[in-house]
Structure formats: structure tokens, C-alpha cells
N, CA, C and O of each residue as an XYZ file, in Angstrom:
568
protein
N      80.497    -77.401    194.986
C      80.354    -77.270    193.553
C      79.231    -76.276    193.251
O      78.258    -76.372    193.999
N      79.182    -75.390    192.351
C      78.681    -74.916    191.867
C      77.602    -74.948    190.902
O      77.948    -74.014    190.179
N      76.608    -75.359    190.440
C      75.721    -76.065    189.305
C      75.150    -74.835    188.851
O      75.053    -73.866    189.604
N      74.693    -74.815    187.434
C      74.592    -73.934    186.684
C      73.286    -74.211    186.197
O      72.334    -73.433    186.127
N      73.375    -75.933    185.725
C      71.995    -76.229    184.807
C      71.563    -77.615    185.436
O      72.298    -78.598    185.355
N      70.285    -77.644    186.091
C      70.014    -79.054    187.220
C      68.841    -79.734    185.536
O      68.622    -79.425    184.365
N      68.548    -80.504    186.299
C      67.664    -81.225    185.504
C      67.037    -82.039    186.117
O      67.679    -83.031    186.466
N      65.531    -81.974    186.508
C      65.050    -82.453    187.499
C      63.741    -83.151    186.996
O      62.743    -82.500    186.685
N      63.827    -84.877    186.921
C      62.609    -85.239    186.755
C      61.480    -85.434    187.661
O      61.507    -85.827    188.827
N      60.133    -84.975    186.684
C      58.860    -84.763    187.584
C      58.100    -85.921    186.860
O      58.066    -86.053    185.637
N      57.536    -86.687    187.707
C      56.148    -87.396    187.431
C      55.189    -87.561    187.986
O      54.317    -88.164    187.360
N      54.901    -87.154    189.293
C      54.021    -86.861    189.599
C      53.918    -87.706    191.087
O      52.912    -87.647    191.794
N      54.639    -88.177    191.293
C      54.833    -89.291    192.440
C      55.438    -88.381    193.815
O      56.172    -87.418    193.591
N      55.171    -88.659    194.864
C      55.542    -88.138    196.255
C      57.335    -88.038    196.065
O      58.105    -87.128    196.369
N      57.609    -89.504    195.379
C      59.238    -88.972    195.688
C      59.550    -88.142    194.277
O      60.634    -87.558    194.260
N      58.901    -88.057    193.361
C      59.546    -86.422    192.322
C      59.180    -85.183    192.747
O      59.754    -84.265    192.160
N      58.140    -84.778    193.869
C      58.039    -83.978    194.653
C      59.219    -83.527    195.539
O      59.726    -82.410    195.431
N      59.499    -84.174    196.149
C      60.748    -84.559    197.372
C      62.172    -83.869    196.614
O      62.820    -82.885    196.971
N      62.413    -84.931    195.247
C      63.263    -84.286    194.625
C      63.290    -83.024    194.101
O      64.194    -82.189    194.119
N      61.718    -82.967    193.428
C      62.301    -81.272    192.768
C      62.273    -79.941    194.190
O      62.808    -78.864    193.924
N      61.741    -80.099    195.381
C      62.128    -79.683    196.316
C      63.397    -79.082    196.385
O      63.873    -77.964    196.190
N      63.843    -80.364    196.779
C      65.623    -80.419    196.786
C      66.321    -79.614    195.561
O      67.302    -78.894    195.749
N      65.660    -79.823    194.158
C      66.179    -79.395    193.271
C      66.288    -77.657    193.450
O      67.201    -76.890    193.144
N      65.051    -77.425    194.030
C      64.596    -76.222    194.186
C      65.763    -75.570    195.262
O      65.884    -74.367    195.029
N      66.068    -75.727    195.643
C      67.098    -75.210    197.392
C      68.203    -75.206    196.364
O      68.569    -74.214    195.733
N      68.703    -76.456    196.264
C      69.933    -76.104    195.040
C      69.875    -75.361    193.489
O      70.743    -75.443    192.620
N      69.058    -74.888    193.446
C      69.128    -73.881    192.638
C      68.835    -72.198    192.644
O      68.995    -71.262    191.861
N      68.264    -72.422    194.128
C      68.531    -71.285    195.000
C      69.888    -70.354    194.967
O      70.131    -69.235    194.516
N      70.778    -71.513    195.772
C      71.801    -71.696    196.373
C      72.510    -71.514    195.667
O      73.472    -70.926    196.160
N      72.651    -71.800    194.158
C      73.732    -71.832    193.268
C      73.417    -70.818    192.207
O      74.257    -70.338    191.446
N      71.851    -70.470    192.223
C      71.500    -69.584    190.834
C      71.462    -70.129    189.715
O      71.498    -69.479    188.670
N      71.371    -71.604    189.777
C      71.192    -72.498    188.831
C      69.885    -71.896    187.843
O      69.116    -70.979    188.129
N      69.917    -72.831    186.449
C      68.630    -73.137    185.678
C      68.214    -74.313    186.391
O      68.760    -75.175    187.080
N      66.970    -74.026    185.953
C      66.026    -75.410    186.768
C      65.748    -75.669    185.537
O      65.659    -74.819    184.651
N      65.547    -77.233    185.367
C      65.058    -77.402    183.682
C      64.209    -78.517    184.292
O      64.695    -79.494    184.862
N      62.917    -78.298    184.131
C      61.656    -79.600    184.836
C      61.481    -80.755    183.124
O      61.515    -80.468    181.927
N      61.340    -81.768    183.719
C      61.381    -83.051    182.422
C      60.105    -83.796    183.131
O      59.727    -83.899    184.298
N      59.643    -84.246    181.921
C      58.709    -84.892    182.230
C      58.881    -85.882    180.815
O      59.167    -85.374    179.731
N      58.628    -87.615    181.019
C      59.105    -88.513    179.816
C      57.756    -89.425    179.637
O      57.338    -90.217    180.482
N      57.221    -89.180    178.491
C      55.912    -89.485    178.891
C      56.278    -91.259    178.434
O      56.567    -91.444    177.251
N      56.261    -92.154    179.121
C      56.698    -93.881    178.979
C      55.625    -94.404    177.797
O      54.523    -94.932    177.943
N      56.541    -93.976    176.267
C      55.507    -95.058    175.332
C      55.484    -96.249    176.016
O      54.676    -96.937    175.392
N      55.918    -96.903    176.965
C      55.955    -98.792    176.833
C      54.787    -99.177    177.663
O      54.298   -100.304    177.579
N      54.164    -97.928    178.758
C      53.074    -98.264    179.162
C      51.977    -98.109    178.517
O      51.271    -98.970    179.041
N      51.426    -97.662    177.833
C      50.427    -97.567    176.724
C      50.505    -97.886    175.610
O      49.446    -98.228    175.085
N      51.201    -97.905    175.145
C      51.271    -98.807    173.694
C      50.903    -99.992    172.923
O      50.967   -100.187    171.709
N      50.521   -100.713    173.839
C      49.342   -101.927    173.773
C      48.031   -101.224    174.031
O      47.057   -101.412    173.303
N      48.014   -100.471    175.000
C      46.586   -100.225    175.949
C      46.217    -99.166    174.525
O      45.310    -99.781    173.963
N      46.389    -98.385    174.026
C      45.875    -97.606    172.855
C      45.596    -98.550    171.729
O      45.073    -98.079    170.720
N      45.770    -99.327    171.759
C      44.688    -99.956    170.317
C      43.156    -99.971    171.021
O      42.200    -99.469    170.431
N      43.061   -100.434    171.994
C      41.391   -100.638    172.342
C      41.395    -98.623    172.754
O      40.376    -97.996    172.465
N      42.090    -98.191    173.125
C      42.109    -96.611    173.581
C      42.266    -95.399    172.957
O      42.385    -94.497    173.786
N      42.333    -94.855    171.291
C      43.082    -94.070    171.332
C      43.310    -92.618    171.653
O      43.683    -91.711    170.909
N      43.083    -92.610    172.593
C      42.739    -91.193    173.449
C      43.702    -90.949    174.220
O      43.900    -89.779    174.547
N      44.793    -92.300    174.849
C      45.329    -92.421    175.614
C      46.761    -91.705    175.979
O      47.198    -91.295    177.055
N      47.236    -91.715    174.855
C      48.632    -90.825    174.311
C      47.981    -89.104    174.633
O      48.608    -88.311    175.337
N      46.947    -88.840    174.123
C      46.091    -87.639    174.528
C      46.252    -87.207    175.592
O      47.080    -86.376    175.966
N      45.331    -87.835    176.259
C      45.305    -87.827    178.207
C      46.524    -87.862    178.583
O      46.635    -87.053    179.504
N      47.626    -88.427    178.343
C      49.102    -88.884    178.974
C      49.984    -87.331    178.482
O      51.023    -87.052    179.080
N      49.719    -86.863    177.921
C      50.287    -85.611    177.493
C      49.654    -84.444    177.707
O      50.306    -83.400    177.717
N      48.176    -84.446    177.929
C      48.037    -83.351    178.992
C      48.202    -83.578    180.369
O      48.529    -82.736    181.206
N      48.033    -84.390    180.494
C      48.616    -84.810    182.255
C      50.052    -84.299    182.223
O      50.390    -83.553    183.143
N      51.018    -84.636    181.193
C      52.487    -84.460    181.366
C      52.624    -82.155    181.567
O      53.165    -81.374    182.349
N      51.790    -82.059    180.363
C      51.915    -80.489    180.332
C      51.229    -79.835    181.394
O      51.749    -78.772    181.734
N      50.183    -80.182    182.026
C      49.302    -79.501    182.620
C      50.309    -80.178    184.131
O      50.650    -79.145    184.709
N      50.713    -81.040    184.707
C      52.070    -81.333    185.536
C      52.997    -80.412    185.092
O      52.764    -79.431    185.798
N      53.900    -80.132    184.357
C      55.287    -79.318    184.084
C      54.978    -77.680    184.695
O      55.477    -76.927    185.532
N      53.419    -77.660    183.355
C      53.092    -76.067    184.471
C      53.344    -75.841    185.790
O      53.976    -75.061    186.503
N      52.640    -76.779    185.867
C      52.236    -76.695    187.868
C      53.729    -76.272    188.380
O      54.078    -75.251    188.973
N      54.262    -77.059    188.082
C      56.157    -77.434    188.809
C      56.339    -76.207    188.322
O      56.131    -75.536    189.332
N      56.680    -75.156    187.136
C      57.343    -74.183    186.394
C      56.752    -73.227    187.540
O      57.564    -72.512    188.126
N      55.326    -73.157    187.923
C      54.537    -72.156    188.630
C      55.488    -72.143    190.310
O      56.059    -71.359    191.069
N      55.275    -73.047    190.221
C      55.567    -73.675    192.082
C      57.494    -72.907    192.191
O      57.884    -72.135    193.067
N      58.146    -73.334    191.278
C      59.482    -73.167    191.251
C      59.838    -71.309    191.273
O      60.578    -70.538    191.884
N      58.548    -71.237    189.947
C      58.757    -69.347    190.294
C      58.993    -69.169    191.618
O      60.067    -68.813    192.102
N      57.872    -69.446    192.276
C      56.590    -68.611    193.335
C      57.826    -69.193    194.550
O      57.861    -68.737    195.693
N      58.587    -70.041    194.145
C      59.295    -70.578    195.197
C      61.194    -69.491    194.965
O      62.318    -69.833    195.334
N      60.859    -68.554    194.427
C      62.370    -68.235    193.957
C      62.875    -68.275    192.774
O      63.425    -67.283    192.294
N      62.762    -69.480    192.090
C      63.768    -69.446    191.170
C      63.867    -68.838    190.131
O      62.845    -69.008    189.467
N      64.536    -68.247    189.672
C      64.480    -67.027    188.591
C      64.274    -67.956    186.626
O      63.545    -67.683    185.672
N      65.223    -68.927    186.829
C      65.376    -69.491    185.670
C      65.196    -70.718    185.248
O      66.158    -71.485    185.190
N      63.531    -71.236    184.768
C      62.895    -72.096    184.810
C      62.746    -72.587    183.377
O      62.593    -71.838    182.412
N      62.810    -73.987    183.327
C      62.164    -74.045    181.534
C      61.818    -75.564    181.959
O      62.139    -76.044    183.046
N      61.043    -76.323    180.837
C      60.701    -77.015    181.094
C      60.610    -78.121    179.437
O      60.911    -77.827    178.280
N      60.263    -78.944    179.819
C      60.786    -80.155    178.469
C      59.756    -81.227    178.437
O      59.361    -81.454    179.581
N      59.221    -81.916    177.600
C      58.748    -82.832    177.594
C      58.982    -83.845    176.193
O      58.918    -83.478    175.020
N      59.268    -85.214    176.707
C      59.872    -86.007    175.516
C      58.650    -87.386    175.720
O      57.840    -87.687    176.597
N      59.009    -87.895    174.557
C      58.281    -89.478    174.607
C      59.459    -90.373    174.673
O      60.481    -90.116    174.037
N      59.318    -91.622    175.576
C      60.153    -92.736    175.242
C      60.452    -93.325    176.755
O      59.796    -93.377    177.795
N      61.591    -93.685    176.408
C      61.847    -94.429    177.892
C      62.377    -93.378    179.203
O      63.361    -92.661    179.017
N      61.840    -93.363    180.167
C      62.682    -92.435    181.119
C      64.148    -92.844    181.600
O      64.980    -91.976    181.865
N      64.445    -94.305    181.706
C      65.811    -94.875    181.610
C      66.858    -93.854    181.044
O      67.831    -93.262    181.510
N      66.187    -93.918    179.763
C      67.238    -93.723    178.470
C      66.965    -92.096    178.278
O      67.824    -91.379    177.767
N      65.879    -91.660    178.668
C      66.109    -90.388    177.957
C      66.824    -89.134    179.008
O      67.763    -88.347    178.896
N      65.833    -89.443    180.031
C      66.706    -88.076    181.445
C      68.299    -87.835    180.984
O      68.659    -86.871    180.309
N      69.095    -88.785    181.423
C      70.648    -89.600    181.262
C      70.905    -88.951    179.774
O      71.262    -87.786    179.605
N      70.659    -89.916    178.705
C      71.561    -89.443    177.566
C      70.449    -88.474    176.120
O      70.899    -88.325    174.984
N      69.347    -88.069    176.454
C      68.895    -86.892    176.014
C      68.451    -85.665    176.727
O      68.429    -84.592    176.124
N      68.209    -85.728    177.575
C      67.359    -84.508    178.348
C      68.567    -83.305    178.691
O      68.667    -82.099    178.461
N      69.738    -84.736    179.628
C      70.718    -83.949    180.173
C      72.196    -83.209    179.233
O      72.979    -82.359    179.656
N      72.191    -83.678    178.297
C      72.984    -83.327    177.410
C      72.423    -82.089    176.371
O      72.946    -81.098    175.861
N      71.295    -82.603    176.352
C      70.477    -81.389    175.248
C      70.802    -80.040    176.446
O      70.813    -78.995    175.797
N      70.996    -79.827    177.570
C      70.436    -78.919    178.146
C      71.534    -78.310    178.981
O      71.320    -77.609    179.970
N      73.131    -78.734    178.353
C      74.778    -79.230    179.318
C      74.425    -79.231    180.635
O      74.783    -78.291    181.346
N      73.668    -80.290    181.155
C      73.149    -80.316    183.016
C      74.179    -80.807    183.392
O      74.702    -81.751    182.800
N      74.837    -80.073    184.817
C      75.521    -80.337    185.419
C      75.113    -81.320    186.560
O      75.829    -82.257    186.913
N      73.997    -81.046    187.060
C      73.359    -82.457    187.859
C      71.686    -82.884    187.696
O      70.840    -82.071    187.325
N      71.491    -83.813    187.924
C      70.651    -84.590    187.810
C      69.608    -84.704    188.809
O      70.444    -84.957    189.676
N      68.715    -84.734    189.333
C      67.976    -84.488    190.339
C      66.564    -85.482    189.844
O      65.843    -85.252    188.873
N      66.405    -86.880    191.040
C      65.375    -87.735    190.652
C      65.131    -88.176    191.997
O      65.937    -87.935    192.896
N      63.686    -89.030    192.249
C      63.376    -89.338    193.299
C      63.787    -91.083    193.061
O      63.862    -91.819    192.076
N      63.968    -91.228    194.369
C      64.814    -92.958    194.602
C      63.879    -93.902    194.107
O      64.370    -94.828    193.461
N      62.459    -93.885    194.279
C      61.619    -94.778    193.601
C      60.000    -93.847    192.848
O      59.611    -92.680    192.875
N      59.542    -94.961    192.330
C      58.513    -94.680    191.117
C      57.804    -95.800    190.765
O      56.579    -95.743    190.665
N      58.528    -96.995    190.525
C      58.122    -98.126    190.155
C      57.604    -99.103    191.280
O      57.971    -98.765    192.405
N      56.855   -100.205    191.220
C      56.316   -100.817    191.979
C      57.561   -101.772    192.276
O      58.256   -101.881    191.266
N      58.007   -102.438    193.282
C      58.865   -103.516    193.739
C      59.119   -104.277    192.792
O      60.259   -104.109    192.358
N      58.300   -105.358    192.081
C      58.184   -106.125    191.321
C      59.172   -105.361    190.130
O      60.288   -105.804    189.858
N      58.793   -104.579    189.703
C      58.856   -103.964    188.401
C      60.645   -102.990    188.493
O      61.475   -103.057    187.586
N      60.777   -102.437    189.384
C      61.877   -102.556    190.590
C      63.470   -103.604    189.996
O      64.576   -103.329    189.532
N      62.655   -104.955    190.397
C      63.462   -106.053    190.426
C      63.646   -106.324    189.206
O      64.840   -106.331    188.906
N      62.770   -106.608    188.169
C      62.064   -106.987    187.003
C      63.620   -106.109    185.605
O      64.389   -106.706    184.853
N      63.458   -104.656    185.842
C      63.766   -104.113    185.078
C      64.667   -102.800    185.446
O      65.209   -102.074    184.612
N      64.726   -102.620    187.082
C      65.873   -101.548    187.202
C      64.869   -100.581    187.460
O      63.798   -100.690    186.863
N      65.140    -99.194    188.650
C      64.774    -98.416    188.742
C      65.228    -97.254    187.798
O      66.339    -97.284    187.269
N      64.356    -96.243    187.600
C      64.819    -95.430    187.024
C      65.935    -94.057    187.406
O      66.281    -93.027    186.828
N      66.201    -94.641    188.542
C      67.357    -93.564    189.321
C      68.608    -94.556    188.996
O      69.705    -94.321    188.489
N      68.278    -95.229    189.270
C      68.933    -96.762    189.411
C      70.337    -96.190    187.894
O      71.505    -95.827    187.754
N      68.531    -96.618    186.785
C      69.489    -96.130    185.206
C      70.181    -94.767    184.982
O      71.158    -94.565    184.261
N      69.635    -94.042    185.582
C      70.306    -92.441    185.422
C      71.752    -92.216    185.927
O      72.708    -91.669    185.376
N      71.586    -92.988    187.527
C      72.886    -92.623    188.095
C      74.158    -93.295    187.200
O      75.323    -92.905    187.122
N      73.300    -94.796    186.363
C      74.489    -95.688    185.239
C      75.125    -94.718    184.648
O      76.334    -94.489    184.630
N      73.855    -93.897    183.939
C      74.270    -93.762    182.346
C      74.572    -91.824    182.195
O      74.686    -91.196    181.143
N      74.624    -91.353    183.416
C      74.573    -89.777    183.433
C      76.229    -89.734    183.475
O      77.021    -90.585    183.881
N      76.502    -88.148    182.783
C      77.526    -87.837    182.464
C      77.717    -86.917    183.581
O      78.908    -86.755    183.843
N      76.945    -86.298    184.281
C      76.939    -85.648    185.503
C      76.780    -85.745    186.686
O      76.405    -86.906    186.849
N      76.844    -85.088    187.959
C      76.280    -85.977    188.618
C      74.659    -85.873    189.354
O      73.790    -85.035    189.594
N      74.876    -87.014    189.478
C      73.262    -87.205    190.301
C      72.867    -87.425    191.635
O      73.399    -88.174    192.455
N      71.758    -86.607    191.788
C      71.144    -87.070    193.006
C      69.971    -87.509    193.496
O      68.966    -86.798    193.523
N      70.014    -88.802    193.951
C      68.622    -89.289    193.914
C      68.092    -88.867    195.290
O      68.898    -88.932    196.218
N      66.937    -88.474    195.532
C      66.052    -87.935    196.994
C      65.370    -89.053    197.532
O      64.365    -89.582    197.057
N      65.926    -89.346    198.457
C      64.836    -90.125    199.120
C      63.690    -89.960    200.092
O      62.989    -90.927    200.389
């Protein structure tokens, strides 16, 4: 298959490394767009910012000052056609039925875990939800 437009989430974890790697070779390979996402999770801070409100702050330059990095790395690594996105909300819900549709991605590109075990069991990984709810296909890196 051929892919045109990947969509590859970054957060900052060893396995979104791994993946956008991978993302990176296949978009080599195909001459794909690379489109880097980053979802900044209102549900983890959103309590923690009443005693904090700085926190949404910090969580969004971390997200931009991350996307750079990846946009830089992806050049310097080849890829001609880079862009990059950043949303608030759930990463479940948004990669899957906003990121990838806003952007017609033909595949999906995520690392197999992120979440702690507990949290895992608790509520579903987030590859877990993507591979549910994506209209394309996906590949999770392990």
C-alpha cells in the first residue's frame, strides 16, 4: 500500500519515539506527509489546576516545544513533508476521529503503551482506542 498522509502520535514516551521512527521509514518509502499530533489530556490536570494555574501553561509548551523537536528530527531525517497539530482533550477520542480525518490519514502510527498497567486495565490503552475507532489503518510499534 501506498500512504500518502500518516499521522503519528508523539508524547514523549520511549514507545512514541519507536513509533514515529517507524513512521519516519514509512514515509520515506512512500513520500508520505508526516503529520506529528500531540493531545494535550485535559483529564489529567483539570483538578490539579485549581491549586495550579500555570499548569495548562507548562503542558502546552512542553506539547509545542516536543512537536518542534519531532518536525526538526523528521526534516534532518528526510522527510520532505512535515506539519504538525496540537489539540486539547482526550487522546482516545481525538487521534481516531479528529486528528485523522481533519488531515484524510491514511494510517495511523502510535506506540503500544503510555499508560501505567493499572490505568491500562482501568480504562483502555490508547492504541488500544485508536485501532477501535480509526477509519484507517493502524499501526501500533512496539
Amino acid at each position: 500500500m501506498n500512504y500518502e498522509n500518516i499521522v503519528i502520535a508523539i508524547d514523549g514516551s520511549k514507545a512514541s519515539e519507536k513509533a514515529f521512527n517507524k513512521a519516519v521509514d514509512i514515509a520515506k518509502a512512500t513520500n508520505a506527509k508526516l503529520v506529528l499530533t500531540h493531545i494535550v489530556d485535559t483529564r489529567t490536570f483539570a483538578t490539579a489546576e485549581a491549586y495550579d494555574k500555570s499548569l495548562s501553561e507548562r503542558a502546552e509548551k512542553y506539547a509545542r516545544d516536543l512537536l518542534n523537536e519531532y518536525v526538526e528530527n523528521a526534516k534532518e531525517a528526510g522527510v520532505e513533508n512535515v506539519e504538525s497539530v496540537l489539540k486539547y482533550g482526550s487522546p482516545k477520542v481525538a487521534i481516531a476521529k479528529e486528528v485523522a480525518p481533519e488531515y484524510d490519514a491514511d494510517l495511523i502510527v502510535v506506540g503500544a503503551t503510555g499508560l501505567n498497567a493499572v490505568e491500562r486495565f482501568l480504562i483502555g490503552s490508547v492504541s488500544e482506542s485508536v485501532a477501535r475507532y480509526a477509519k484507517c489503518d493502524v499501526l501500533i510499534v512496539r
